[in-house]
Amino acid sequence: MDDAKQQPKPADSLDDVFRALADPTRRALLDELKGGARTTSQLVALFPEMTRFGVMKHLKVLEDASLVLTRKEGRLRWNHLNAVPLRQMYERWVSQYEDQWAGSLLRLKDKIEQNSQGE
Amino acid sequence: MDDAKQQPKPADSLDDVFRALADPTRRALLDELKGGARTTSQLVALFPEMTRFGVMKHLKVLEDASLVLTRKEGRLRWNHLNAVPLRQMYERWVSQYEDQWAGSLLRLKDKIEQNSQGE
DNA sequence: TTCATATGTGACAATACAGTCACCTATTAA
DNA sequence: TTAATAGGTGACTGTATTGTCACATATGAA
């Protein structure tokens, strides 16, 4: 009876962030940016299996989600990783109390797998 | 020439987790589970805009991603939230050093928005 | 056993998304 | 100015995903 029946998705506040992270190519882009800022062309060169437009579209999705911040310098565009949305996403379900044990479990796991702390 | 040309996605290790979190309904399910374990029927009752099968399919995706752990008790299935994959996902891009400032920025943001720590 | 409740599953339709094409603008060097 | 490089965009197609149906299994109560 109400006309709001075709509402396709609830879409919470961090929707852009989650959708951006759903694609493995975009995650790989963030992996590259973790090492430092990159220009768009540098990123394109790192993904030869995809066209330039494909990479740029992914960058736009990441930028819309504020996961990537950009700064123009002449005709170059430097892409930076922004960790704040990642933190917000994480804290949505993990309170600072639970944080303790989740972090502990992971550190234990890492310790077991690495079995040494060199490097 | 090689027959491995149709590989559709890179798909890193946490792929299931990211894909599971991409859907707002699944995130809403996790929101409910943050308050404590729920049976499948309880969750179905909380989402009247979707069929039972829809909810169960989402639960299966979450379970495959280890974001939800289940325990059977008679004919009830209790669904629990598991925060470990969330932590892994977060730590992929945020080292423990960066963790400092990202967390600080967020706490600052919360402080500004709440403007009181009363609660 | 019989019935009701809670859960599990294969096949299907509508929609959303990833990736591509061709074409365009802006900055730098000669 | 001309040429080369870096970046930007609308429209299209194949595939993946979401949400639905009907049907099936398992546990608990009467």
Coordinates of C-alpha atoms (C1' of nucleotides) in Angstrom, one line a residue:
Chain A
M1 CA 0.0 0.0 0.0
D2 CA 2.8 2.4 0.7
D3 CA 4.9 3.3 -2.4
A4 CA 8.2 2.7 -0.8
K5 CA 8.3 -1.0 -1.6
Q6 CA 10.8 -0.8 -4.4
Q7 CA 13.6 0.5 -2.2
P8 CA 16.3 -1.8 -3.4
K9 CA 19.0 -1.6 -0.6
P10 CA 19.2 -0.3 3.0
A11 CA 22.6 1.2 2.3
D12 CA 24.2 2.3 5.6
S13 CA 26.7 5.1 6.0
L14 CA 29.8 3.2 5.1
D15 CA 28.2 1.7 2.0
D16 CA 30.7 3.3 -0.4
V17 CA 33.6 1.9 1.6
F18 CA 32.4 -1.7 1.7
R19 CA 31.4 -1.7 -1.9
A20 CA 34.8 -0.3 -2.9
L21 CA 36.6 -3.0 -0.9
A22 CA 34.5 -5.8 -2.5
D23 CA 36.7 -5.9 -5.6
P24 CA 40.1 -7.6 -5.6
T25 CA 41.5 -5.2 -8.1
R26 CA 40.7 -2.2 -5.9
R27 CA 42.2 -4.1 -2.9
A28 CA 45.3 -4.6 -5.0
L29 CA 45.4 -0.9 -5.7
L30 CA 45.3 -0.1 -2.0
D31 CA 48.0 -2.7 -1.5
E32 CA 50.2 -0.6 -3.8
L33 CA 49.3 2.7 -2.2
K34 CA 50.2 1.3 1.2
G35 CA 53.9 1.6 0.1
G36 CA 53.4 5.3 -0.6
A37 CA 51.6 7.6 -3.0
R38 CA 51.5 6.7 -6.7
T39 CA 50.5 8.6 -9.8
T40 CA 47.6 7.3 -11.9
S41 CA 50.0 6.3 -14.7
Q42 CA 52.2 4.4 -12.3
L43 CA 49.3 2.4 -11.1
V44 CA 48.1 1.8 -14.7
A45 CA 51.6 0.4 -15.5
L46 CA 51.3 -2.0 -12.5
F47 CA 48.2 -3.6 -13.9
P48 CA 48.9 -4.5 -17.5
E49 CA 46.0 -7.0 -17.6
M50 CA 43.6 -4.1 -17.4
T51 CA 43.0 -1.0 -19.5
R52 CA 43.8 2.5 -18.2
F53 CA 40.2 3.3 -18.0
G54 CA 39.5 0.2 -15.9
V55 CA 42.1 1.3 -13.4
M56 CA 40.8 4.9 -13.4
K57 CA 37.3 3.8 -12.7
H58 CA 38.5 1.7 -9.8
L59 CA 40.4 4.7 -8.5
K60 CA 37.3 6.8 -8.7
V61 CA 35.3 4.3 -6.7
L62 CA 38.1 4.3 -4.1
E63 CA 38.1 8.1 -4.1
D64 CA 34.3 8.3 -3.7
A65 CA 34.7 6.1 -0.6
S66 CA 37.5 8.3 0.8
L67 CA 39.8 5.4 0.8
V68 CA 42.1 7.2 -1.6
L69 CA 42.8 10.9 -1.4
T70 CA 44.3 12.7 -4.4
R71 CA 46.5 15.7 -4.9
K72 CA 47.2 17.3 -8.3
E73 CA 50.7 18.4 -9.1
G74 CA 50.9 19.8 -12.7
R75 CA 49.6 17.1 -14.9
L76 CA 50.2 14.4 -12.4
R77 CA 47.7 13.1 -9.9
W78 CA 49.1 11.6 -6.8
N79 CA 46.9 9.0 -5.1
H80 CA 47.3 8.5 -1.3
L81 CA 45.8 5.8 0.9
N82 CA 43.5 7.0 3.7
A83 CA 43.1 4.6 6.6
V84 CA 40.4 6.4 8.5
P85 CA 37.4 4.7 6.7
L86 CA 39.1 1.3 7.3
R87 CA 39.2 2.1 11.0
Q88 CA 35.6 3.2 11.1
M89 CA 34.5 0.0 9.3
Y90 CA 36.4 -2.1 11.8
E91 CA 35.0 -0.3 14.8
R92 CA 31.5 -0.8 13.6
W93 CA 31.4 -4.3 15.0
V94 CA 34.3 -4.4 17.3
S95 CA 34.2 -2.4 20.5
Q96 CA 37.4 -1.4 22.2
Y97 CA 36.9 -4.3 24.7
E98 CA 36.5 -7.0 22.1
D99 CA 39.4 -5.3 20.3
Q100 CA 41.6 -6.8 22.9
W101 CA 40.9 -10.4 22.3
A102 CA 40.5 -10.2 18.5
G103 CA 43.9 -8.5 18.4
S104 CA 45.4 -11.0 20.7
L105 CA 44.2 -13.9 18.7
L106 CA 45.6 -12.4 15.6
R107 CA 49.0 -11.7 17.1
L108 CA 49.1 -15.2 18.4
K109 CA 48.3 -16.5 14.9
D110 CA 51.0 -14.3 13.4
K111 CA 53.5 -15.5 15.9
I112 CA 52.7 -19.1 15.2
E113 CA 52.9 -18.7 11.4
Q114 CA 56.0 -16.6 11.3
N115 CA 57.7 -18.4 14.2
S116 CA 60.3 -15.6 14.2
Q117 CA 60.2 -11.9 14.5
G118 CA 63.2 -11.1 12.2
E119 CA 62.2 -8.5 9.6
Chain B
M1 CA 47.3 -19.8 -26.3
D2 CA 47.3 -20.9 -22.7
D3 CA 43.9 -21.9 -21.4
A4 CA 44.2 -19.9 -18.2
K5 CA 43.2 -16.6 -19.9
Q6 CA 39.6 -16.6 -18.6
Q7 CA 40.7 -16.2 -14.9
P8 CA 38.1 -13.6 -13.9
K9 CA 39.4 -12.3 -10.7
P10 CA 42.7 -12.1 -8.7
A11 CA 40.9 -13.0 -5.5
D12 CA 43.2 -12.6 -2.5
S13 CA 42.9 -14.5 0.7
L14 CA 40.3 -12.4 2.4
D15 CA 38.1 -12.3 -0.7
D16 CA 35.2 -14.1 1.0
V17 CA 35.2 -11.6 3.8
F18 CA 35.2 -8.5 1.6
R19 CA 32.5 -9.9 -0.7
A20 CA 30.4 -10.8 2.3
L21 CA 30.6 -7.3 3.7
A22 CA 29.7 -5.7 0.4
D23 CA 26.0 -6.2 1.0
P24 CA 24.0 -3.9 3.3
T25 CA 21.7 -6.7 4.4
R26 CA 24.6 -8.8 5.5
R27 CA 26.0 -5.8 7.4
A28 CA 22.7 -5.3 9.1
L29 CA 22.8 -9.0 10.1
L30 CA 26.2 -8.5 11.7
D31 CA 24.8 -5.4 13.4
E32 CA 22.1 -7.6 15.0
L33 CA 24.6 -10.3 16.0
K34 CA 26.8 -7.7 17.7
G35 CA 24.2 -7.6 20.4
G36 CA 24.5 -11.3 21.0
A37 CA 23.8 -14.7 19.3
R38 CA 20.5 -15.1 17.4
T39 CA 18.7 -18.1 16.0
T40 CA 18.1 -18.1 12.3
S41 CA 14.3 -17.6 12.9
Q42 CA 14.9 -14.6 15.1
L43 CA 17.0 -13.0 12.4
V44 CA 14.3 -13.8 9.8
A45 CA 11.7 -12.1 11.9
L46 CA 13.9 -9.0 12.1
F47 CA 13.9 -8.6 8.3
P48 CA 10.3 -8.7 7.2
E49 CA 11.1 -7.1 3.9
M50 CA 13.0 -10.2 2.8
T51 CA 12.0 -13.9 2.5
R52 CA 13.4 -16.5 4.9
F53 CA 15.5 -18.0 2.1
G54 CA 17.0 -14.6 1.4
V55 CA 18.2 -14.2 5.0
M56 CA 19.5 -17.8 5.1
K57 CA 21.5 -17.3 1.9
H58 CA 23.1 -14.2 3.4
L59 CA 23.9 -16.1 6.5
K60 CA 25.6 -18.7 4.5
V61 CA 27.8 -16.1 2.8
L62 CA 28.7 -14.7 6.2
E63 CA 29.4 -18.2 7.5
D64 CA 31.6 -19.1 4.5
A65 CA 33.6 -15.9 5.3
S66 CA 33.9 -17.0 8.9
L67 CA 32.2 -13.8 10.0
V68 CA 29.5 -15.8 11.5
L69 CA 30.0 -19.0 13.5
T70 CA 27.1 -21.3 14.1
R71 CA 26.2 -23.8 16.8
K72 CA 23.3 -26.2 16.6
E73 CA 21.1 -26.8 19.6
G74 CA 18.3 -29.2 18.9
R75 CA 16.4 -27.7 16.0
L76 CA 17.8 -24.2 16.6
R77 CA 20.9 -22.8 15.0
W78 CA 22.6 -20.1 17.0
N79 CA 24.5 -17.5 14.9
H80 CA 27.5 -15.8 16.5
L81 CA 29.6 -12.8 15.3
N82 CA 33.3 -13.5 14.8
A83 CA 35.5 -10.4 14.8
V84 CA 38.8 -12.1 13.8
P85 CA 38.4 -11.7 10.0
L86 CA 37.4 -8.0 10.6
R87 CA 40.6 -7.5 12.4
Q88 CA 42.7 -9.2 9.7
M89 CA 41.0 -7.1 7.0
Y90 CA 41.8 -3.9 8.9
E91 CA 45.4 -4.8 9.6
R92 CA 46.0 -5.5 5.9
W93 CA 46.5 -1.8 5.2
V94 CA 47.1 -0.4 8.6
S95 CA 50.2 -1.2 10.4
Q96 CA 50.3 -0.9 14.1
Y97 CA 52.2 2.4 13.8
E98 CA 49.6 4.0 11.5
D99 CA 47.0 2.4 13.8
Q100 CA 47.9 5.1 16.2
W101 CA 47.0 8.1 14.2
A102 CA 44.0 6.6 12.4
G103 CA 42.6 5.7 15.8
S104 CA 43.4 9.1 17.2
L105 CA 41.7 10.9 14.3
L106 CA 38.6 8.8 14.9
R107 CA 38.5 9.4 18.6
L108 CA 38.9 13.1 17.9
K109 CA 36.0 12.9 15.5
D110 CA 33.8 11.0 17.9
K111 CA 34.6 13.5 20.6
I112 CA 33.7 16.4 18.4
E113 CA 30.4 14.8 17.3
Q114 CA 29.3 13.7 20.8
N115 CA 30.7 16.8 22.5
S116 CA 30.5 14.9 25.8
Q117 CA 31.8 11.7 27.2
G118 CA 28.8 11.3 29.6
E119 CA 27.0 8.2 28.2
Chain C
dT1 C1' 2.0 -41.3 14.8
dT2 C1' 0.5 -36.7 13.4
dC3 C1' 1.3 -31.9 13.3
dA4 C1' 3.8 -27.6 13.8
dT5 C1' 8.1 -25.3 13.9
dA6 C1' 13.0 -24.5 12.4
dT7 C1' 16.1 -25.2 9.0
dG8 C1' 18.1 -26.6 4.3
dT9 C1' 18.3 -26.5 -1.0
dG10 C1' 17.9 -26.4 -6.6
dA11 C1' 16.4 -23.6 -10.2
dC12 C1' 15.1 -19.2 -12.0
dA13 C1' 14.4 -13.8 -13.1
dA14 C1' 15.8 -9.0 -12.3
dT15 C1' 19.4 -6.2 -11.3
dA16 C1' 24.2 -4.4 -10.5
dC17 C1' 28.9 -4.5 -11.6
dA18 C1' 33.5 -5.0 -14.1
dG19 C1' 35.8 -4.1 -18.0
dT20 C1' 36.1 -2.3 -22.8
dC21 C1' 35.7 1.0 -26.7
dA22 C1' 36.3 5.6 -28.8
dC23 C1' 36.8 10.3 -28.0
dC24 C1' 38.1 14.5 -25.2
dT25 C1' 40.8 18.0 -22.2
dA26 C1' 45.0 19.7 -19.8
dT27 C1' 49.9 20.2 -19.0
dT28 C1' 54.8 20.2 -20.6
dA29 C1' 58.6 20.3 -23.9
dA30 C1' 60.6 21.7 -28.3
Chain D
dT1 C1' 52.3 26.4 -32.4
dT2 C1' 52.9 21.5 -32.6
dA3 C1' 53.6 17.1 -30.6
dA4 C1' 53.6 14.1 -26.7
dT5 C1' 52.2 12.7 -22.3
dA6 C1' 48.9 12.4 -18.2
dG7 C1' 44.4 12.4 -17.1
dG8 C1' 39.1 12.3 -17.8
dT9 C1' 34.3 10.6 -19.5
dG10 C1' 29.6 8.4 -21.9
dA11 C1' 27.8 4.4 -23.7
dC12 C1' 27.9 -0.6 -24.3
dT13 C1' 28.4 -5.8 -23.1
dG14 C1' 29.2 -10.0 -20.6
dT15 C1' 29.1 -11.9 -16.1
dA16 C1' 28.0 -12.1 -11.2
dT17 C1' 24.9 -11.4 -7.5
dT18 C1' 20.5 -10.7 -5.2
dG19 C1' 16.1 -12.1 -4.1
dT20 C1' 12.2 -15.2 -5.2
dC21 C1' 9.5 -19.5 -5.9
dA22 C1' 8.4 -24.4 -4.6
dC23 C1' 9.9 -28.4 -2.3
dA24 C1' 12.5 -31.2 1.3
dT25 C1' 14.5 -32.6 6.0
dA26 C1' 14.8 -32.7 11.1
dT27 C1' 13.3 -31.8 15.8
dG28 C1' 9.8 -31.3 19.5
dA29 C1' 5.0 -31.5 21.3
dA30 C1' 0.5 -33.7 21.7

